[in-house]
């Protein structure tokens, strides 16, 4: 089954290259940008990012909290360390996955803009029409539905959209789906960050609590 899927993918890629060459497009360059956010590339981006970020977070905490390690000594900073860990890891995957999804959608807009620029050099007569359809679709971005199937309908309903070269129209669709996702989720992401920043006050509060408790203990000793 896997061999069949790989063979089908390679055949599709080969046919696409031939078609692009017939059009006069630099097929290698076009497909380089088109595959920026392919499944394999997405997986490698996110995996390497999460691994590096995880290592960074662990190193940062070990450096920030150089508390004494040992059974017979109480260290006030241990409580601060626990709270900082709780804050850091509480929504770690939720925030990072959303951050990566936003970045990938931004990358998708960039890569498909490059692809459409290449197509427009081959079809300069489509430039004005492309600009018109793009502006119309972007002006209605709040009405733009989530989901690819509904997105197709929305882009195709734009005036003269069906007169666009199919590759241009398909790329425009993908770009606007990504733009809509970013518009809908950027505020959500910043909301997560604000909550996490606010929770950092907990570290300061527990520091003050340690100071208060230590003063009481000193007074008792006297």
PDB file of C-alpha atoms in Angstrom:
ATOM      1  CA  UNK A   1       0.000   0.000   0.000  1.00  0.00           C
ATOM      2  CA  UNK A   2       2.772   2.434   0.950  1.00  0.00           C
ATOM      3  CA  UNK A   3       4.667   1.605  -2.270  1.00  0.00           C
ATOM      4  CA  UNK A   4       1.506   2.291  -4.327  1.00  0.00           C
ATOM      5  CA  UNK A   5       1.015   5.676  -2.610  1.00  0.00           C
ATOM      6  CA  UNK A   6       4.665   6.659  -3.165  1.00  0.00           C
ATOM      7  CA  UNK A   7       4.451   5.582  -6.833  1.00  0.00           C
ATOM      8  CA  UNK A   8       1.220   7.587  -7.304  1.00  0.00           C
ATOM      9  CA  UNK A   9       2.807  10.655  -5.681  1.00  0.00           C
ATOM     10  CA  UNK A  10       5.926  10.458  -7.877  1.00  0.00           C
ATOM     11  CA  UNK A  11       3.795  10.001 -11.007  1.00  0.00           C
ATOM     12  CA  UNK A  12       1.645  13.021 -10.088  1.00  0.00           C
ATOM     13  CA  UNK A  13       4.763  15.096  -9.438  1.00  0.00           C
ATOM     14  CA  UNK A  14       6.303  14.042 -12.760  1.00  0.00           C
ATOM     15  CA  UNK A  15       3.130  14.920 -14.711  1.00  0.00           C
ATOM     16  CA  UNK A  16       2.893  18.285 -12.945  1.00  0.00           C
ATOM     17  CA  UNK A  17       6.513  19.081 -13.856  1.00  0.00           C
ATOM     18  CA  UNK A  18       5.890  18.225 -17.513  1.00  0.00           C
ATOM     19  CA  UNK A  19       2.772  20.389 -17.578  1.00  0.00           C
ATOM     20  CA  UNK A  20       4.583  23.352 -16.008  1.00  0.00           C
ATOM     21  CA  UNK A  21       7.454  23.035 -18.487  1.00  0.00           C
ATOM     22  CA  UNK A  22       4.963  23.089 -21.373  1.00  0.00           C
ATOM     23  CA  UNK A  23       3.568  26.328 -19.985  1.00  0.00           C
ATOM     24  CA  UNK A  24       7.071  27.813 -19.914  1.00  0.00           C
ATOM     25  CA  UNK A  25       7.318  27.952 -16.104  1.00  0.00           C
ATOM     26  CA  UNK A  26      10.534  27.011 -14.287  1.00  0.00           C
ATOM     27  CA  UNK A  27       9.079  23.731 -12.972  1.00  0.00           C
ATOM     28  CA  UNK A  28      11.868  23.033 -10.468  1.00  0.00           C
ATOM     29  CA  UNK A  29      11.611  26.484  -8.898  1.00  0.00           C
ATOM     30  CA  UNK A  30       7.799  26.445  -8.905  1.00  0.00           C
ATOM     31  CA  UNK A  31       7.613  23.079  -7.162  1.00  0.00           C
ATOM     32  CA  UNK A  32      10.316  24.102  -4.693  1.00  0.00           C
ATOM     33  CA  UNK A  33       8.026  26.870  -3.406  1.00  0.00           C
ATOM     34  CA  UNK A  34       4.837  24.836  -3.776  1.00  0.00           C
ATOM     35  CA  UNK A  35       6.239  22.095  -1.501  1.00  0.00           C
ATOM     36  CA  UNK A  36       7.287  24.544   1.247  1.00  0.00           C
ATOM     37  CA  UNK A  37       4.370  23.353   3.356  1.00  0.00           C
ATOM     38  CA  UNK A  38       4.025  19.764   2.177  1.00  0.00           C
ATOM     39  CA  UNK A  39       3.164  17.193   4.857  1.00  0.00           C
ATOM     40  CA  UNK A  40       6.776  15.981   5.166  1.00  0.00           C
ATOM     41  CA  UNK A  41       8.158  19.509   5.483  1.00  0.00           C
ATOM     42  CA  UNK A  42       5.493  20.508   8.015  1.00  0.00           C
ATOM     43  CA  UNK A  43       6.282  17.460  10.134  1.00  0.00           C
ATOM     44  CA  UNK A  44      10.036  18.140  10.086  1.00  0.00           C
ATOM     45  CA  UNK A  45       9.580  21.863  10.889  1.00  0.00           C
ATOM     46  CA  UNK A  46       7.331  21.207  13.895  1.00  0.00           C
ATOM     47  CA  UNK A  47       9.296  18.238  15.234  1.00  0.00           C
ATOM     48  CA  UNK A  48      12.675  20.016  15.131  1.00  0.00           C
ATOM     49  CA  UNK A  49      11.153  23.205  16.587  1.00  0.00           C
ATOM     50  CA  UNK A  50       9.503  21.390  19.512  1.00  0.00           C
ATOM     51  CA  UNK A  51      12.678  19.434  20.281  1.00  0.00           C
ATOM     52  CA  UNK A  52      14.842  22.578  20.277  1.00  0.00           C
ATOM     53  CA  UNK A  53      12.292  24.565  22.269  1.00  0.00           C
ATOM     54  CA  UNK A  54      11.907  21.784  24.844  1.00  0.00           C
ATOM     55  CA  UNK A  55      15.688  21.609  25.376  1.00  0.00           C
ATOM     56  CA  UNK A  56      15.829  25.432  25.640  1.00  0.00           C
ATOM     57  CA  UNK A  57      13.045  25.517  28.278  1.00  0.00           C
ATOM     58  CA  UNK A  58      14.754  22.834  30.396  1.00  0.00           C
ATOM     59  CA  UNK A  59      18.159  24.588  30.201  1.00  0.00           C
ATOM     60  CA  UNK A  60      16.585  27.961  31.031  1.00  0.00           C
ATOM     61  CA  UNK A  61      14.960  26.617  34.197  1.00  0.00           C
ATOM     62  CA  UNK A  62      18.083  24.819  35.343  1.00  0.00           C
ATOM     63  CA  UNK A  63      20.036  28.056  34.889  1.00  0.00           C
ATOM     64  CA  UNK A  64      17.413  30.311  36.508  1.00  0.00           C
ATOM     65  CA  UNK A  65      16.929  28.105  39.571  1.00  0.00           C
ATOM     66  CA  UNK A  66      20.284  27.033  40.903  1.00  0.00           C
ATOM     67  CA  UNK A  67      18.724  25.739  44.129  1.00  0.00           C
ATOM     68  CA  UNK A  68      20.576  23.447  46.481  1.00  0.00           C
ATOM     69  CA  UNK A  69      19.872  19.782  45.938  1.00  0.00           C
ATOM     70  CA  UNK A  70      19.822  17.658  49.047  1.00  0.00           C
ATOM     71  CA  UNK A  71      17.472  15.989  51.485  1.00  0.00           C
ATOM     72  CA  UNK A  72      18.460  17.896  54.610  1.00  0.00           C
ATOM     73  CA  UNK A  73      18.243  21.478  53.396  1.00  0.00           C
ATOM     74  CA  UNK A  74      15.081  23.435  52.652  1.00  0.00           C
ATOM     75  CA  UNK A  75      15.373  25.894  49.783  1.00  0.00           C
ATOM     76  CA  UNK A  76      12.806  28.676  49.355  1.00  0.00           C
ATOM     77  CA  UNK A  77      13.379  28.858  45.593  1.00  0.00           C
ATOM     78  CA  UNK A  78      12.043  25.326  45.141  1.00  0.00           C
ATOM     79  CA  UNK A  79       8.447  26.576  45.388  1.00  0.00           C
ATOM     80  CA  UNK A  80       9.182  29.276  42.804  1.00  0.00           C
ATOM     81  CA  UNK A  81      10.654  26.609  40.542  1.00  0.00           C
ATOM     82  CA  UNK A  82       7.489  24.485  40.838  1.00  0.00           C
ATOM     83  CA  UNK A  83       5.276  27.448  39.946  1.00  0.00           C
ATOM     84  CA  UNK A  84       7.490  28.459  37.017  1.00  0.00           C
ATOM     85  CA  UNK A  85       7.360  24.866  35.724  1.00  0.00           C
ATOM     86  CA  UNK A  86       3.576  24.822  36.088  1.00  0.00           C
ATOM     87  CA  UNK A  87       3.269  28.084  34.141  1.00  0.00           C
ATOM     88  CA  UNK A  88       5.723  26.962  31.462  1.00  0.00           C
ATOM     89  CA  UNK A  89       4.273  23.542  30.762  1.00  0.00           C
ATOM     90  CA  UNK A  90       0.574  24.205  31.478  1.00  0.00           C
ATOM     91  CA  UNK A  91      -0.380  25.205  27.919  1.00  0.00           C
ATOM     92  CA  UNK A  92       2.963  24.403  26.274  1.00  0.00           C
ATOM     93  CA  UNK A  93       1.698  22.179  23.467  1.00  0.00           C
ATOM     94  CA  UNK A  94      -1.509  24.143  22.889  1.00  0.00           C
ATOM     95  CA  UNK A  95       0.384  27.427  22.491  1.00  0.00           C
ATOM     96  CA  UNK A  96       3.230  25.964  20.460  1.00  0.00           C
ATOM     97  CA  UNK A  97       0.986  24.033  18.084  1.00  0.00           C
ATOM     98  CA  UNK A  98      -1.108  27.153  17.424  1.00  0.00           C
ATOM     99  CA  UNK A  99       2.056  29.232  16.986  1.00  0.00           C
ATOM    100  CA  UNK A 100       3.409  26.708  14.487  1.00  0.00           C
ATOM    101  CA  UNK A 101       0.105  26.525  12.608  1.00  0.00           C
ATOM    102  CA  UNK A 102       0.046  30.324  12.274  1.00  0.00           C
ATOM    103  CA  UNK A 103       3.649  30.311  11.040  1.00  0.00           C
ATOM    104  CA  UNK A 104       2.907  27.565   8.507  1.00  0.00           C
ATOM    105  CA  UNK A 105      -0.096  29.465   7.143  1.00  0.00           C
ATOM    106  CA  UNK A 106       2.057  32.581   6.810  1.00  0.00           C
ATOM    107  CA  UNK A 107       4.662  30.479   4.995  1.00  0.00           C
ATOM    108  CA  UNK A 108       1.910  29.111   2.731  1.00  0.00           C
ATOM    109  CA  UNK A 109       0.888  32.643   1.728  1.00  0.00           C
ATOM    110  CA  UNK A 110       4.534  33.498   1.009  1.00  0.00           C
ATOM    111  CA  UNK A 111       5.241  30.363  -1.050  1.00  0.00           C
ATOM    112  CA  UNK A 112       2.058  30.560  -3.136  1.00  0.00           C
ATOM    113  CA  UNK A 113       2.632  34.261  -3.799  1.00  0.00           C
ATOM    114  CA  UNK A 114       5.987  33.210  -5.278  1.00  0.00           C
ATOM    115  CA  UNK A 115       4.251  30.522  -7.374  1.00  0.00           C
ATOM    116  CA  UNK A 116       1.641  32.945  -8.693  1.00  0.00           C
ATOM    117  CA  UNK A 117       4.313  35.534  -9.506  1.00  0.00           C
ATOM    118  CA  UNK A 118       5.986  32.890 -11.704  1.00  0.00           C
ATOM    119  CA  UNK A 119       2.692  32.078 -13.413  1.00  0.00           C
ATOM    120  CA  UNK A 120       1.928  35.752 -14.035  1.00  0.00           C
ATOM    121  CA  UNK A 121       5.252  36.202 -15.844  1.00  0.00           C
ATOM    122  CA  UNK A 122       4.048  33.492 -18.265  1.00  0.00           C
ATOM    123  CA  UNK A 123       0.465  34.809 -18.397  1.00  0.00           C
ATOM    124  CA  UNK A 124       0.875  38.616 -18.127  1.00  0.00           C
ATOM    125  CA  UNK A 125      -2.568  39.112 -19.652  1.00  0.00           C
ATOM    126  CA  UNK A 126      -4.044  37.576 -16.471  1.00  0.00           C
ATOM    127  CA  UNK A 127      -2.376  40.098 -14.126  1.00  0.00           C
ATOM    128  CA  UNK A 128      -5.222  42.649 -14.029  1.00  0.00           C
ATOM    129  CA  UNK A 129      -7.894  39.983 -13.692  1.00  0.00           C
ATOM    130  CA  UNK A 130      -5.943  38.228 -10.932  1.00  0.00           C
ATOM    131  CA  UNK A 131      -5.556  41.496  -9.016  1.00  0.00           C
ATOM    132  CA  UNK A 132      -9.288  42.223  -9.356  1.00  0.00           C
ATOM    133  CA  UNK A 133     -10.393  38.769  -8.147  1.00  0.00           C
ATOM    134  CA  UNK A 134      -7.860  38.821  -5.286  1.00  0.00           C
ATOM    135  CA  UNK A 135      -9.065  42.229  -4.060  1.00  0.00           C
ATOM    136  CA  UNK A 136     -12.703  41.130  -4.234  1.00  0.00           C
ATOM    137  CA  UNK A 137     -12.044  37.948  -2.259  1.00  0.00           C
ATOM    138  CA  UNK A 138      -9.942  39.781   0.363  1.00  0.00           C
ATOM    139  CA  UNK A 139     -12.610  42.463   0.810  1.00  0.00           C
ATOM    140  CA  UNK A 140     -15.012  39.703   1.867  1.00  0.00           C
ATOM    141  CA  UNK A 141     -12.583  37.831   4.130  1.00  0.00           C
ATOM    142  CA  UNK A 142     -15.002  38.025   7.097  1.00  0.00           C
ATOM    143  CA  UNK A 143     -17.544  36.081   5.031  1.00  0.00           C
ATOM    144  CA  UNK A 144     -14.900  33.573   3.968  1.00  0.00           C
ATOM    145  CA  UNK A 145     -15.872  30.157   5.358  1.00  0.00           C
ATOM    146  CA  UNK A 146     -13.466  27.815   7.073  1.00  0.00           C
ATOM    147  CA  UNK A 147     -12.794  24.558   5.261  1.00  0.00           C
ATOM    148  CA  UNK A 148     -11.458  23.910   1.812  1.00  0.00           C
ATOM    149  CA  UNK A 149     -14.673  22.797   0.094  1.00  0.00           C
ATOM    150  CA  UNK A 150     -16.581  25.904   1.171  1.00  0.00           C
ATOM    151  CA  UNK A 151     -13.519  27.976   0.303  1.00  0.00           C
ATOM    152  CA  UNK A 152     -13.609  26.740  -3.282  1.00  0.00           C
ATOM    153  CA  UNK A 153     -17.191  27.919  -3.631  1.00  0.00           C
ATOM    154  CA  UNK A 154     -16.390  31.321  -2.108  1.00  0.00           C
ATOM    155  CA  UNK A 155     -13.434  32.029  -4.435  1.00  0.00           C
ATOM    156  CA  UNK A 156     -15.242  30.705  -7.490  1.00  0.00           C
ATOM    157  CA  UNK A 157     -18.204  32.988  -6.771  1.00  0.00           C
ATOM    158  CA  UNK A 158     -15.988  36.060  -7.192  1.00  0.00           C
ATOM    159  CA  UNK A 159     -16.726  37.919 -10.406  1.00  0.00           C
ATOM    160  CA  UNK A 160     -14.611  36.602 -13.325  1.00  0.00           C
ATOM    161  CA  UNK A 161     -12.873  34.081 -11.042  1.00  0.00           C
ATOM    162  CA  UNK A 162     -13.588  31.258 -13.486  1.00  0.00           C
ATOM    163  CA  UNK A 163     -11.679  33.167 -16.182  1.00  0.00           C
ATOM    164  CA  UNK A 164      -8.478  32.874 -14.137  1.00  0.00           C
ATOM    165  CA  UNK A 165      -5.952  30.225 -15.090  1.00  0.00           C
ATOM    166  CA  UNK A 166      -6.734  27.167 -12.856  1.00  0.00           C
ATOM    167  CA  UNK A 167      -3.317  27.160 -11.109  1.00  0.00           C
ATOM    168  CA  UNK A 168      -3.691  30.860 -10.265  1.00  0.00           C
ATOM    169  CA  UNK A 169      -7.200  30.316  -8.922  1.00  0.00           C
ATOM    170  CA  UNK A 170      -6.241  27.261  -6.861  1.00  0.00           C
ATOM    171  CA  UNK A 171      -3.217  29.031  -5.346  1.00  0.00           C
ATOM    172  CA  UNK A 172      -5.349  32.075  -4.568  1.00  0.00           C
ATOM    173  CA  UNK A 173      -7.834  29.831  -2.788  1.00  0.00           C
ATOM    174  CA  UNK A 174      -5.092  28.274  -0.632  1.00  0.00           C
ATOM    175  CA  UNK A 175      -3.696  31.714   0.195  1.00  0.00           C
ATOM    176  CA  UNK A 176      -7.062  33.084   1.293  1.00  0.00           C
ATOM    177  CA  UNK A 177      -7.813  30.019   3.441  1.00  0.00           C
ATOM    178  CA  UNK A 178      -4.478  30.662   5.192  1.00  0.00           C
ATOM    179  CA  UNK A 179      -5.212  34.376   5.508  1.00  0.00           C
ATOM    180  CA  UNK A 180      -8.608  33.612   7.055  1.00  0.00           C
ATOM    181  CA  UNK A 181      -7.048  31.171   9.546  1.00  0.00           C
ATOM    182  CA  UNK A 182      -4.503  33.798  10.625  1.00  0.00           C
ATOM    183  CA  UNK A 183      -7.180  36.463  11.007  1.00  0.00           C
ATOM    184  CA  UNK A 184      -9.356  34.177  13.147  1.00  0.00           C
ATOM    185  CA  UNK A 185      -6.584  32.786  15.360  1.00  0.00           C
ATOM    186  CA  UNK A 186      -3.976  35.519  15.881  1.00  0.00           C
ATOM    187  CA  UNK A 187      -6.025  37.113  18.684  1.00  0.00           C
ATOM    188  CA  UNK A 188      -6.503  33.677  20.281  1.00  0.00           C
ATOM    189  CA  UNK A 189      -2.721  33.173  20.295  1.00  0.00           C
ATOM    190  CA  UNK A 190      -2.040  36.595  21.842  1.00  0.00           C
ATOM    191  CA  UNK A 191      -4.752  35.856  24.429  1.00  0.00           C
ATOM    192  CA  UNK A 192      -2.866  32.709  25.477  1.00  0.00           C
ATOM    193  CA  UNK A 193       0.355  34.701  25.814  1.00  0.00           C
ATOM    194  CA  UNK A 194      -1.312  37.385  27.967  1.00  0.00           C
ATOM    195  CA  UNK A 195      -2.687  34.725  30.314  1.00  0.00           C
ATOM    196  CA  UNK A 196       0.741  33.151  30.657  1.00  0.00           C
ATOM    197  CA  UNK A 197       2.348  36.547  31.355  1.00  0.00           C
ATOM    198  CA  UNK A 198      -0.257  37.286  34.017  1.00  0.00           C
ATOM    199  CA  UNK A 199       0.443  33.940  35.690  1.00  0.00           C
ATOM    200  CA  UNK A 200       4.083  34.974  36.148  1.00  0.00           C
ATOM    201  CA  UNK A 201       2.819  37.213  38.966  1.00  0.00           C
ATOM    202  CA  UNK A 202       2.413  33.960  40.928  1.00  0.00           C
ATOM    203  CA  UNK A 203       6.219  33.622  41.114  1.00  0.00           C
ATOM    204  CA  UNK A 204       6.527  37.107  42.638  1.00  0.00           C
ATOM    205  CA  UNK A 205       3.693  36.368  45.075  1.00  0.00           C
ATOM    206  CA  UNK A 206       5.292  33.169  46.363  1.00  0.00           C
ATOM    207  CA  UNK A 207       8.608  35.034  46.807  1.00  0.00           C
ATOM    208  CA  UNK A 208       6.800  37.552  49.024  1.00  0.00           C
ATOM    209  CA  UNK A 209       5.175  34.677  50.907  1.00  0.00           C
ATOM    210  CA  UNK A 210       8.611  33.121  51.580  1.00  0.00           C
ATOM    211  CA  UNK A 211       9.889  36.458  52.920  1.00  0.00           C
ATOM    212  CA  UNK A 212       6.838  36.819  55.172  1.00  0.00           C
ATOM    213  CA  UNK A 213       7.136  33.263  56.540  1.00  0.00           C
ATOM    214  CA  UNK A 214      10.876  33.631  57.125  1.00  0.00           C
ATOM    215  CA  UNK A 215      10.290  36.834  59.114  1.00  0.00           C
ATOM    216  CA  UNK A 216       7.710  35.071  61.298  1.00  0.00           C
ATOM    217  CA  UNK A 217      10.119  32.188  61.941  1.00  0.00           C
ATOM    218  CA  UNK A 218      12.892  34.625  62.897  1.00  0.00           C
ATOM    219  CA  UNK A 219      10.548  36.422  65.316  1.00  0.00           C
ATOM    220  CA  UNK A 220       9.601  33.097  66.929  1.00  0.00           C
ATOM    221  CA  UNK A 221      13.269  32.236  67.459  1.00  0.00           C
ATOM    222  CA  UNK A 222      13.771  35.546  69.267  1.00  0.00           C
TER     223      UNK A 222
END
